[in-house]
Coordinates of C-alpha atoms (C1' of nucleotides) in Angstrom, one line a residue:
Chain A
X1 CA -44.8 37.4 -15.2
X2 CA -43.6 38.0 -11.8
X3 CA -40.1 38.4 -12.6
X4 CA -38.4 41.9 -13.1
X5 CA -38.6 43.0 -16.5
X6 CA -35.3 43.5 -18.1
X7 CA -35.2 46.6 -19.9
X8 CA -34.5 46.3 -23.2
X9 CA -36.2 49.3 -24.7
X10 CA -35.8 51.2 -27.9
X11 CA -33.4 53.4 -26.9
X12 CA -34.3 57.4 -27.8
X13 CA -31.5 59.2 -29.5
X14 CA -32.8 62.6 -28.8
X15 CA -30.9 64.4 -27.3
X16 CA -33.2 66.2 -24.1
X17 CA -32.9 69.5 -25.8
X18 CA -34.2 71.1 -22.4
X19 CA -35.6 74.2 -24.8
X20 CA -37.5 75.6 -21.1
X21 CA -34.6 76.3 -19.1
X22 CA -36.0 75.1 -15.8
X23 CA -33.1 75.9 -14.0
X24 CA -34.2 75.7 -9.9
X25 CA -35.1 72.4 -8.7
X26 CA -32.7 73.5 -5.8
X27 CA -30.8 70.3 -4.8
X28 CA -30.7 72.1 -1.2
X29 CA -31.1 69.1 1.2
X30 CA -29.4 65.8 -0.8
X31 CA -29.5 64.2 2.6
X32 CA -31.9 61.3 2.1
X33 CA -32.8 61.0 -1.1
X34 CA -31.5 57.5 -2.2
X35 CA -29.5 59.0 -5.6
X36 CA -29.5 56.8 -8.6
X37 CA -26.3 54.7 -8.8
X38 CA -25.6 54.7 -12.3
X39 CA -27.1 53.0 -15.2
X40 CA -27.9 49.8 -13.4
X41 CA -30.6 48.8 -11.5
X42 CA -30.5 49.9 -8.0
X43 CA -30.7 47.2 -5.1
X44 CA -30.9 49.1 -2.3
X45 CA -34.3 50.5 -4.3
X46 CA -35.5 47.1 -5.0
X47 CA -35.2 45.7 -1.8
X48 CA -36.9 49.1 0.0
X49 CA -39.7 48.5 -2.9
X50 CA -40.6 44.9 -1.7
X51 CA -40.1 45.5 1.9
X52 CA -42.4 48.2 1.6
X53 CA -44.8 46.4 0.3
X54 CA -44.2 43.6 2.4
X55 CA -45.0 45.5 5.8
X56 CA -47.9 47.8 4.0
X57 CA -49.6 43.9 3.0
X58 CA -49.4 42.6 6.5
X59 CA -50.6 45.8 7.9
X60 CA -53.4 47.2 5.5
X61 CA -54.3 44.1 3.4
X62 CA -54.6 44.2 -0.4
X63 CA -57.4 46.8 0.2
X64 CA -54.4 49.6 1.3
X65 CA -51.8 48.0 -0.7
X66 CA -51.3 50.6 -3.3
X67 CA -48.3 51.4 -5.8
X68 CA -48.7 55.1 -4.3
X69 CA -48.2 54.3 -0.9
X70 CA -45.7 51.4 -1.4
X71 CA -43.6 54.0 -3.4
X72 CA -43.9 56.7 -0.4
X73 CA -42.7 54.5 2.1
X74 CA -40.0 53.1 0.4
X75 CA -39.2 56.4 -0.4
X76 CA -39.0 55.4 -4.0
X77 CA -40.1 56.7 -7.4
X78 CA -43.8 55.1 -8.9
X79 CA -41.9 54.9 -12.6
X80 CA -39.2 53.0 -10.1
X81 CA -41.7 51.1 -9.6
X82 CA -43.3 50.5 -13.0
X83 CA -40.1 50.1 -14.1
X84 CA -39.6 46.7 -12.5
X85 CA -42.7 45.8 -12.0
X86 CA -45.4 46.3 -14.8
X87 CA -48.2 46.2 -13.2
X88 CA -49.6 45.9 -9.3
X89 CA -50.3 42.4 -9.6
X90 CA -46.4 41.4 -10.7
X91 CA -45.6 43.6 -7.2
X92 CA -48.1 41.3 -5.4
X93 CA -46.8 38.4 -6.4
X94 CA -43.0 38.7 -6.5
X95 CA -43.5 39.9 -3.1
X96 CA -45.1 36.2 -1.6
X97 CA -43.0 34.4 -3.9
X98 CA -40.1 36.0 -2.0
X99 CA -41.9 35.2 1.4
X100 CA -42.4 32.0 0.3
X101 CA -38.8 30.5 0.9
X102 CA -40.0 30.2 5.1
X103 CA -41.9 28.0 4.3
X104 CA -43.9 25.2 6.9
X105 CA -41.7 22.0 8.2
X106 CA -43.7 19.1 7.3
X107 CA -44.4 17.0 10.3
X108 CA -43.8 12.9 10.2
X109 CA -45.0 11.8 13.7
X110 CA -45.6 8.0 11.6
X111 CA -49.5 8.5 11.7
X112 CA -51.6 10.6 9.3
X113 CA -54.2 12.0 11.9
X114 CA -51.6 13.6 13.9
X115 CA -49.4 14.5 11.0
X116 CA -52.6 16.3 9.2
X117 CA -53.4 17.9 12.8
X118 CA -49.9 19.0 12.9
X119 CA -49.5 20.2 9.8
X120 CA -53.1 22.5 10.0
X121 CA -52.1 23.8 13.1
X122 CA -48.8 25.5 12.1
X123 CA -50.4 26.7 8.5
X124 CA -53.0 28.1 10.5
X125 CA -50.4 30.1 12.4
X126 CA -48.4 30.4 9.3
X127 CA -51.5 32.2 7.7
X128 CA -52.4 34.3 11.0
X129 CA -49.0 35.5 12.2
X130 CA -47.3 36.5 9.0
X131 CA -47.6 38.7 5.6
X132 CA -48.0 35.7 3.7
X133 CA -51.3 34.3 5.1
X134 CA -53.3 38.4 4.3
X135 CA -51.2 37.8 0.9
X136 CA -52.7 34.6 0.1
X137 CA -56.0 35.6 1.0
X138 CA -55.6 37.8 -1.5
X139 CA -53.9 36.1 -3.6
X140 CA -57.6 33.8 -4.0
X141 CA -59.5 37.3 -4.1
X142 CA -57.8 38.7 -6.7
X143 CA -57.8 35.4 -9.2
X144 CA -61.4 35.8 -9.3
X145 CA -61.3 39.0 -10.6
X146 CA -58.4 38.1 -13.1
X147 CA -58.5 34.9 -15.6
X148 CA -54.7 35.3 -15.7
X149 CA -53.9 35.5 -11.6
X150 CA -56.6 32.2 -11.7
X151 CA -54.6 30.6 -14.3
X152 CA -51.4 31.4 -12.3
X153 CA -52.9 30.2 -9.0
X154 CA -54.2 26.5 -10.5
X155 CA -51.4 26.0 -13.0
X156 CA -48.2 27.3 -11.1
X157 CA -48.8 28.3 -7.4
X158 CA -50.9 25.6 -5.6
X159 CA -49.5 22.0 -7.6
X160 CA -45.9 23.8 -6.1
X161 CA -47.5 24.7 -2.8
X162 CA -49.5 21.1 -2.3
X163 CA -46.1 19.5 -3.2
X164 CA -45.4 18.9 1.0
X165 CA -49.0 17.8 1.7
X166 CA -48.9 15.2 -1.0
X167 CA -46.1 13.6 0.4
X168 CA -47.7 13.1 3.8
X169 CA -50.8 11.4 1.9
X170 CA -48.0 9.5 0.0
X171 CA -46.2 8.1 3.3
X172 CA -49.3 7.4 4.4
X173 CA -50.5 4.9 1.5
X174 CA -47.1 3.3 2.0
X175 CA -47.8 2.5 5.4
X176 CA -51.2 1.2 4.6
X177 CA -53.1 3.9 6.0
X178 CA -55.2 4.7 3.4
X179 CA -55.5 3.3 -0.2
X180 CA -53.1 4.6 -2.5
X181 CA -55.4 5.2 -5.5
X182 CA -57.6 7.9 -2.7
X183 CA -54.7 9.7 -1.4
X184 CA -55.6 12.2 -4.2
X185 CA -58.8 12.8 -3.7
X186 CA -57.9 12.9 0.0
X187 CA -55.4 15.6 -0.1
X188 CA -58.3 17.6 -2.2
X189 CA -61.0 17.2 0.9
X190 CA -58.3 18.5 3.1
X191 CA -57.5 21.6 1.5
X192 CA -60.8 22.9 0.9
X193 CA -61.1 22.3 4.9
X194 CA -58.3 24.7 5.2
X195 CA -59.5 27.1 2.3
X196 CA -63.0 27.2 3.8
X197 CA -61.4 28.1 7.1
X198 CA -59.2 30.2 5.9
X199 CA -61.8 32.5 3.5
X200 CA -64.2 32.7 6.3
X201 CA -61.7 34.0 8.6
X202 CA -61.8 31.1 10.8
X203 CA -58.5 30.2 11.2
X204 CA -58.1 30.5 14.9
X205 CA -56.8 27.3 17.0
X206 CA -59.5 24.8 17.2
X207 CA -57.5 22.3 18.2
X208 CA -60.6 19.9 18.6
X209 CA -62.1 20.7 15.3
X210 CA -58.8 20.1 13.3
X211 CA -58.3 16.8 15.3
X212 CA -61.7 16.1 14.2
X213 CA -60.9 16.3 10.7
X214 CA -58.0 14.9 10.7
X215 CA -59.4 11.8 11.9
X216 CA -62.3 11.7 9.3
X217 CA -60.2 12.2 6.8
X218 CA -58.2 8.9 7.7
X219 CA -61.3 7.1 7.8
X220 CA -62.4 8.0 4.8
X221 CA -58.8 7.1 3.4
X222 CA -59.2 3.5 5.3
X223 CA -59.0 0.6 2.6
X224 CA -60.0 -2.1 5.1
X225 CA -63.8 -0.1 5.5
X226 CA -64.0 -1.0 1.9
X227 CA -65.3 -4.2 2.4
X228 CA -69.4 -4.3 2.9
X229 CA -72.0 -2.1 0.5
X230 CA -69.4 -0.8 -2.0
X231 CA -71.7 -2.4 -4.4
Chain B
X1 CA -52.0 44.8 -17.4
X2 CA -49.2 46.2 -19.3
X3 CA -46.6 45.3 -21.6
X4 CA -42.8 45.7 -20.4
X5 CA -41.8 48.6 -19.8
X6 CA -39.4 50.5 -21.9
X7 CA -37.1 52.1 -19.5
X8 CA -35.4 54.3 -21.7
X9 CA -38.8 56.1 -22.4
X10 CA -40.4 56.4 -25.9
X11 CA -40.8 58.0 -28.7
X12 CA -42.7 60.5 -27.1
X13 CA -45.4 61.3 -30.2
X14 CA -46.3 64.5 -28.9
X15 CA -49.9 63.9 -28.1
X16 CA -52.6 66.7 -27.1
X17 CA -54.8 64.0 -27.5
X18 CA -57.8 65.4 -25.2
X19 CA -59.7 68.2 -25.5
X20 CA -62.9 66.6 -26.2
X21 CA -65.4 68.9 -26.4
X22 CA -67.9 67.7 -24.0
X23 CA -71.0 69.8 -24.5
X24 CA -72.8 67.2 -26.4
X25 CA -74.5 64.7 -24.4
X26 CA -77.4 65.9 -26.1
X27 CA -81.0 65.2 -24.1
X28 CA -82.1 65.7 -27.8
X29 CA -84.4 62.5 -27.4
X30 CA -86.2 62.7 -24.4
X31 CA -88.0 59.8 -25.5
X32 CA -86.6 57.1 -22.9
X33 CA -86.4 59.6 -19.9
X34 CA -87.4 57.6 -16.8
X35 CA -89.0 60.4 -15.2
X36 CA -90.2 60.5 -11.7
X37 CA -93.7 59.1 -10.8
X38 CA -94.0 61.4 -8.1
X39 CA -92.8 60.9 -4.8
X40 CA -92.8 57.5 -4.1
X41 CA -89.8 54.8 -5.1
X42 CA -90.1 53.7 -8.5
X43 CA -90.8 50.2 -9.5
X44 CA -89.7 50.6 -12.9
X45 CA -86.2 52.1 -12.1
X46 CA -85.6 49.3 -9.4
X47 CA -85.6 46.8 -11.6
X48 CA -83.9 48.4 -14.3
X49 CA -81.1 49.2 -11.9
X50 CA -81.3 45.4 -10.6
X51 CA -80.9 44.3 -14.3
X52 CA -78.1 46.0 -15.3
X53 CA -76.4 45.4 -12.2
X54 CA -76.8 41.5 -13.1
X55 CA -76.3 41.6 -16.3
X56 CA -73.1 44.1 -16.1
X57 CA -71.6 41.2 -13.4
X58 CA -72.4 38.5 -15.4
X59 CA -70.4 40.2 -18.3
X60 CA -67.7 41.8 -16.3
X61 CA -67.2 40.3 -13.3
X62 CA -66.8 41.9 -10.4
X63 CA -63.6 43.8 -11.7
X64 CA -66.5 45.2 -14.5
X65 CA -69.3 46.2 -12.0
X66 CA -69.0 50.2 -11.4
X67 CA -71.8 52.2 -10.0
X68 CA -71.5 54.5 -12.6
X69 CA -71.6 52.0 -15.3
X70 CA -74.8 50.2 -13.6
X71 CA -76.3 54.2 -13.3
X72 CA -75.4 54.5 -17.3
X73 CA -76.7 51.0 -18.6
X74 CA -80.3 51.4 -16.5
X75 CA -80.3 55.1 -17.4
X76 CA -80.8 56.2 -13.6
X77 CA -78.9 58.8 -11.5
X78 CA -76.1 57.6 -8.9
X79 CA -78.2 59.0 -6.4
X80 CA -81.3 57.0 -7.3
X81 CA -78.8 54.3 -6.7
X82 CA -77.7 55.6 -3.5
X83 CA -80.7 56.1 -2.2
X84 CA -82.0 52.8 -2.5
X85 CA -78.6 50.7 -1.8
X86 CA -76.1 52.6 1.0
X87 CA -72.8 50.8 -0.9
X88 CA -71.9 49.1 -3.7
X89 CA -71.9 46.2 -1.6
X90 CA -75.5 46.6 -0.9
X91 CA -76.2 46.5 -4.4
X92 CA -74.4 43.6 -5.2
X93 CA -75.9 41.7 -2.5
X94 CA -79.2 42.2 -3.5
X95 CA -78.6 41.1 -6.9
X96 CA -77.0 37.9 -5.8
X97 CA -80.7 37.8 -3.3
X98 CA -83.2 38.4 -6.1
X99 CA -81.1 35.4 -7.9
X100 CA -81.4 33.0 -5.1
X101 CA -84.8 32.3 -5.2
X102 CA -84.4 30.6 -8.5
X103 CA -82.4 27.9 -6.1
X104 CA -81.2 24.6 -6.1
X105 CA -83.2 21.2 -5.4
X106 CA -82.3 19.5 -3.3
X107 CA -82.0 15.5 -4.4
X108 CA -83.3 13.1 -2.0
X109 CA -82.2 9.6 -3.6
X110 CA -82.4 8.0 -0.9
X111 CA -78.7 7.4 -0.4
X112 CA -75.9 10.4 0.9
X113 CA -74.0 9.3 -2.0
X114 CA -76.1 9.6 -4.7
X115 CA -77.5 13.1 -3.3
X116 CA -74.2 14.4 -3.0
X117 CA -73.4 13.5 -6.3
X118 CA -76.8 14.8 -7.6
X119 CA -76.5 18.2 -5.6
X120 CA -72.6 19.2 -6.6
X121 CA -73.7 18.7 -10.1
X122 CA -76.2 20.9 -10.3
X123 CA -75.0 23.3 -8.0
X124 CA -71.4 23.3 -10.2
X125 CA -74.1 24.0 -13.3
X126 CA -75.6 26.9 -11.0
X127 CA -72.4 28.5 -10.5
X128 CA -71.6 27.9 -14.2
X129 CA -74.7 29.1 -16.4
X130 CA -75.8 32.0 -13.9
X131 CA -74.3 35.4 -12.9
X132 CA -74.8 34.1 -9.2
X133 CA -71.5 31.9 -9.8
X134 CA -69.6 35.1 -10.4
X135 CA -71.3 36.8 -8.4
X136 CA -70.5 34.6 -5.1
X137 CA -66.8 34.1 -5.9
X138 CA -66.6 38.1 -5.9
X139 CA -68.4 37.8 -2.4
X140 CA -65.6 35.7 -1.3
X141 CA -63.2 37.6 -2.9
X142 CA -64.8 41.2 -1.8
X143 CA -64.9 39.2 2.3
X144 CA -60.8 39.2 2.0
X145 CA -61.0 42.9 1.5
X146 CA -63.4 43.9 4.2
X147 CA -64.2 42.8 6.9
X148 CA -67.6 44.0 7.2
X149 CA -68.3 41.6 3.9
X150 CA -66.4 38.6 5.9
X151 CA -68.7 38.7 8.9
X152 CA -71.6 39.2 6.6
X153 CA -70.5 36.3 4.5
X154 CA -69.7 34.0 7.9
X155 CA -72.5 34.7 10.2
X156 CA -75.2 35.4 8.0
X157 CA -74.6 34.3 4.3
X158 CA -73.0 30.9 4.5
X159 CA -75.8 29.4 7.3
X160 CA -78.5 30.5 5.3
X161 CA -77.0 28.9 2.3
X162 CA -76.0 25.9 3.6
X163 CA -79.7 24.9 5.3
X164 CA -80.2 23.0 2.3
X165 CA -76.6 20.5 2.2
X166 CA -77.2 20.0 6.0
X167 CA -80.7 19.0 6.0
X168 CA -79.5 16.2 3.4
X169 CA -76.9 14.9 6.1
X170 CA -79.3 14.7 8.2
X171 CA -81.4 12.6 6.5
X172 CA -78.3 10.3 6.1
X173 CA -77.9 10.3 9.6
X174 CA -81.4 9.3 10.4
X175 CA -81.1 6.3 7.9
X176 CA -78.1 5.0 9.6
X177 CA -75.5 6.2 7.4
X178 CA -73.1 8.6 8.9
X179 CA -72.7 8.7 13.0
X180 CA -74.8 11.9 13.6
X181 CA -72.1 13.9 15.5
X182 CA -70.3 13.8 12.6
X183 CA -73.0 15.7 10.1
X184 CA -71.6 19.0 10.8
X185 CA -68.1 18.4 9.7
X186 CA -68.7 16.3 7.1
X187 CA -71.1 18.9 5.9
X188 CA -67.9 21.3 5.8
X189 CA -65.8 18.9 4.3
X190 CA -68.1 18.7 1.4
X191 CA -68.2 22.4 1.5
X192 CA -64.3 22.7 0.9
X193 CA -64.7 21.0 -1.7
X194 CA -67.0 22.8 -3.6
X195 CA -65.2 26.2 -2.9
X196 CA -61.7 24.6 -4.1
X197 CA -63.0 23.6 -7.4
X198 CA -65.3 27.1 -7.3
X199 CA -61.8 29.5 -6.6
X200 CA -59.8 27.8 -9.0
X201 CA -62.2 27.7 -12.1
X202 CA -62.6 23.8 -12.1
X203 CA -66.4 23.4 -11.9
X204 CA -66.4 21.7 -14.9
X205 CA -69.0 18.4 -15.3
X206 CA -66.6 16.0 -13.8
X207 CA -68.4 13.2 -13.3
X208 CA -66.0 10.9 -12.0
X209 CA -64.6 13.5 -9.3
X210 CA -67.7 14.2 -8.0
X211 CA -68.6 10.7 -7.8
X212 CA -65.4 10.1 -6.2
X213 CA -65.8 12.9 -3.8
X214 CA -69.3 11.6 -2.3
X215 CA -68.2 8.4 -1.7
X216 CA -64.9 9.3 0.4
X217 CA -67.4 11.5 2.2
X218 CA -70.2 9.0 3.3
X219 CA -67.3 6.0 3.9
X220 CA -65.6 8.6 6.1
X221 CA -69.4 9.4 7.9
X222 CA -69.7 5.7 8.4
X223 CA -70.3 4.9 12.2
X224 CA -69.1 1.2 12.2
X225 CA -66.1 1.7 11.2
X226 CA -65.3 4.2 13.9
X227 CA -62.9 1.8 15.9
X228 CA -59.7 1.1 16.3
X229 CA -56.3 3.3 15.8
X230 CA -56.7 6.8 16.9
X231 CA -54.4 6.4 19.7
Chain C
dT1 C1' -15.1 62.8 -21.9
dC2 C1' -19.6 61.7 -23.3
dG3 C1' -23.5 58.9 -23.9
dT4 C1' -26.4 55.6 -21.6
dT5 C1' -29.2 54.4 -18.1
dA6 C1' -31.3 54.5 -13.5
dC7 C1' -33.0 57.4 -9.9
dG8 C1' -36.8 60.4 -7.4
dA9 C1' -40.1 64.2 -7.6
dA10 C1' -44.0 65.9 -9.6
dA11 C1' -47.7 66.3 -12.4
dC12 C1' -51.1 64.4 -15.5
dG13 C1' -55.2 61.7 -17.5
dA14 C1' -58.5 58.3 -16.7
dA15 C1' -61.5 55.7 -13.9
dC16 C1' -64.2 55.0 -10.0
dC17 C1' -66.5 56.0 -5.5
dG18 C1' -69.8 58.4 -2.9
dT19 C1' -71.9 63.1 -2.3
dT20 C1' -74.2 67.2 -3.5
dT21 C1' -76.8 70.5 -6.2
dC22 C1' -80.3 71.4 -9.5
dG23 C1' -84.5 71.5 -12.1
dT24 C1' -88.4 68.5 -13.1
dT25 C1' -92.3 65.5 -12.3
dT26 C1' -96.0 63.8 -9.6
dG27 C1' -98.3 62.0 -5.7
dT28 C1' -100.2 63.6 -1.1
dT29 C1' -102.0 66.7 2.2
dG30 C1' -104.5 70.7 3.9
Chain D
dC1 C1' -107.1 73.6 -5.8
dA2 C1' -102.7 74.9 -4.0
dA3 C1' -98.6 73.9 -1.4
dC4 C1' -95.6 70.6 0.0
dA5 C1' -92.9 66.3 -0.1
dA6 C1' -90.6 62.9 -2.3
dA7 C1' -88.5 60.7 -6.1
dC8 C1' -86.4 61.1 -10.6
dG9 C1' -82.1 62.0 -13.9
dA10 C1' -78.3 65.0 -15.1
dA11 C1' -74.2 67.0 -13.9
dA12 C1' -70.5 68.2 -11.3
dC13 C1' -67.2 67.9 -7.2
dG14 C1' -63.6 66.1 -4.1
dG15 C1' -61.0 62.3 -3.1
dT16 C1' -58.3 58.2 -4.2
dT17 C1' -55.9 55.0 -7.1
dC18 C1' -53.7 53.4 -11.2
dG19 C1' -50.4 53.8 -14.7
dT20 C1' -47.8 57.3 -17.7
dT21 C1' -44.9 61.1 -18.7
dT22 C1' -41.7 64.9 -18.0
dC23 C1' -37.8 66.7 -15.8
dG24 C1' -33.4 67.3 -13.5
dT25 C1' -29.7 64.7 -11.3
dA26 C1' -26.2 61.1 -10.7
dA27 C1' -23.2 57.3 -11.6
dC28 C1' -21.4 53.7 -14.6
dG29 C1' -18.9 52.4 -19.0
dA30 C1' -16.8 52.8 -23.4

DNA sequence: TCGTTACGAAACGAACCGTTTCGTTTGTTG
DNA sequence: CAACAAACGAAACGGTTCGTTTCGTAACGA
C-alpha cells in the first residue's frame, strides 16, 4: 500500500491524433524544468517528491500537507505524483517509513528504571526535534478517520515499532527485575504514558515525571511484591 | 482511496457526463419548512441541528461530518448553523457536551482494583455503543491538526473528564492502598492505557486485560513496597 | 527510426468550508 | 396597530484541496 505502484497499465494504442493544432506552448525558458528522462521512472523526481513532503510535514503539519503544495515545491507534476503514489495517505506514509531508518539507540544501562528514563527521554526529542514525531502524530489522527490507516497502524506499524522496547522489558525479566509473564502488560502501560504525552502535546523534558514513571513501572513489574493480598 | 494507477492513461470514454440541469430542487412541498418563529433562536432547529450532527458522526465519523451535510440532514441553512456554532469545531463539541451528561458511574467496590476493572469496562462499552467514542477519538485526532483543539483538549477537556478516575484514586489512597503522592501518575498511567486500546480500535470486552491492567496498577501504587533498589 | 513511457503544466469536476445576500416569518417595541 | 428587529431556509460565491484528464515535450529501447 505504501509502496510505489508499478505501472502496468493497459496500454492505449491510439495514436494522439492532435486534430487541434495547438501549436505554441513556447518552450522559451527550458532552464529549470526538470525534463522527463525517458520512459522510466525519474529519481531525481521521486526523491524531490518525498523531500518535499518531508520538509512541508515538519513545517505545516498534516493540516498544510497537501498533494498541491508538495507538487509546487518539488517542482513536480500532481499526475507525477498520482502516478506513484495513489492516494495522499500512500505519500504520508512512504514518507515516515523512509524516515524511519534513524531510528532511536536503545539504551542498556543494566537497570530498567534508568533504561525506560533513557529511552523516553530521547523519543521525546525524537518526536519534538524531527519530521517524524508531527508525522506520527498524524499518523494516530489520521487512523481514526480511516479503518484501513488503523488497521495499518495496529497490525504493521506499532508490533515493528515496539520491537526495541520489548527487548528492554525482556532483559529485564532475565535479570529478575520484573516477572516474565508481566513484561507485556508492562510494555503496554508504558506506551500509553508516552502516547498520552505525546497527543496532549506534552512531550517537553520532564525529567522528574519520566523518572517517576519509570520507577512505577518497575514496581509494578516487581515479582517479589507479589507475596501478601494477591488473594 | 484509489486503485493503481494506469500510467499510460485510459481509454478515455469520452464523457460529457455533467450538465445536470439543476433547476429542480423543487420547494414543491412546503410541508416540512422549518420556518422562523420570529426573532428569537429556535428551539426546534437547535436540536434538529444537534441530531443530525450526532447522528451524521456516529455514521461517518469524523471524515463523514460536513456542515453542509449536517445543514441538509436537519433541513436548516449553513448560516443558522453559523450563527449558533462559530466553527465546525464548535459544533462538534457541543454534540460530544449534550452526550456527556448521559456519563459514566463511577464504581466504588471498595477495592482500586476491582473499580478499575469495573470503570474501564464500562467506559470501553461507552466508547463502543455511543457516538461519543467516535466522537472523542476525532477530538484527539482534530487536537494533532490544530492547535487551538490541543489546548482545548489539554487544559480544559481532559481535567474535567478525568474528575471522576481521580476521585477513585483517591479513595484508594485514603484506604491505604497506593502512597498518595503517587495518585496523580498512576491516574495517568491508567489513562495511557485506555487511549492505546481507544487509537488502535482494541476496546473490545477483554476481560482478562483489563483485569490484568488494574492489578499492575494498584501493585505498582503500593506504598510498602517502595524500598529498596532505585539507586 | 518509431513506438512507448515518463515528465511538467494546466485545467477540470467534485467536495467542503465559511460567508453573504435575499425573501419570508414572527415576536417586540413605540 | 405599525415599524422594526431578529431568526429562519435557500441559494450562491470565493477559496481551497483532492484526484483526474488533457496536452506537448523528451528520452529510452527495440
Amino acid at each position: 500500500m505504501s509502496e510505489p505502484v508499478p505501472p502496468g497499465g493497459t496500454p492505449k494504442s491510439a495514436t494522439p491524433k492532435s486534430a487541434t493544432p495547438k501549436s505554441a506552448t513556447p518552450p522559451s525558458e527550458t532552464q529549470s524544468r526538470r525534463a522527463s528522462i525517458g520512459a522510466r521512472r525519474s529519481p531525481a523526481a521521486e526523491a524531490a517528491i518525498l523531500d518535499a513532503a518531508r520538509s512541508l510535514l515538519a513545517e505545516k503539519g498534516y493540516a498544510g500537507f497537501s498533494i498541491d503544495e508538495v507538487a509546487r515545491r518539488a517542482g513536480a507534476g500532481k499526475p507525477t505524483i498520482y502516478r506513484w503514489w495513489p492516494s495522499k495517505a500512500d505519500l504520508f506514509i512512504a514518507v515516515y517509513s523512509a524516515d524511519k531508518a534513524a531510528a532511536i539507540v536503545v539504551p542498556d544501562t543494566g537497570a530498567l528504571a534508568t533504561d525506560l528514563a533513557a529511552y523516553t527521554t530521547e523519543l521525546w526529542r525524537f518526536w519534538r526535534e524531527t519530521p517524524s514525531g508531527v508525522a506520527f502524530r498524524a499518523l494516530l489522527a489520521e487512523a481514526q478517520a480511516s479503518e484501513q490507516a488503523m488497521a495499518a497502524l495496529r497490525d504493521k506499524f506499532l508490533p515493528l515499532r515496539l520491537a526495541d522496547l520489548a527487548c528492554v522489558f525482556t532483559r529485564a525479566a532475565d535479570r529478575g527485575e520484573i516477572a516474565p509473564a508481566d513484561a507485556d502488560d508492562l510494555l503496554q502501560l508504558y506506551i500509553g504514558f508516552h502516547w498520552v504525552h505525546l497527543l496532549t502535546g506534552r512531550i517537553g523534558e520532564d525529567a522528574a515525571s519520566i523518572e517517576r514513571m519509570a520507577r512505577l513501572i518497575v514496581r509494578a513489574g516487581r515479582p517479589d511484591t507479589a507475596a501478601p493480598p494477591t488473594r
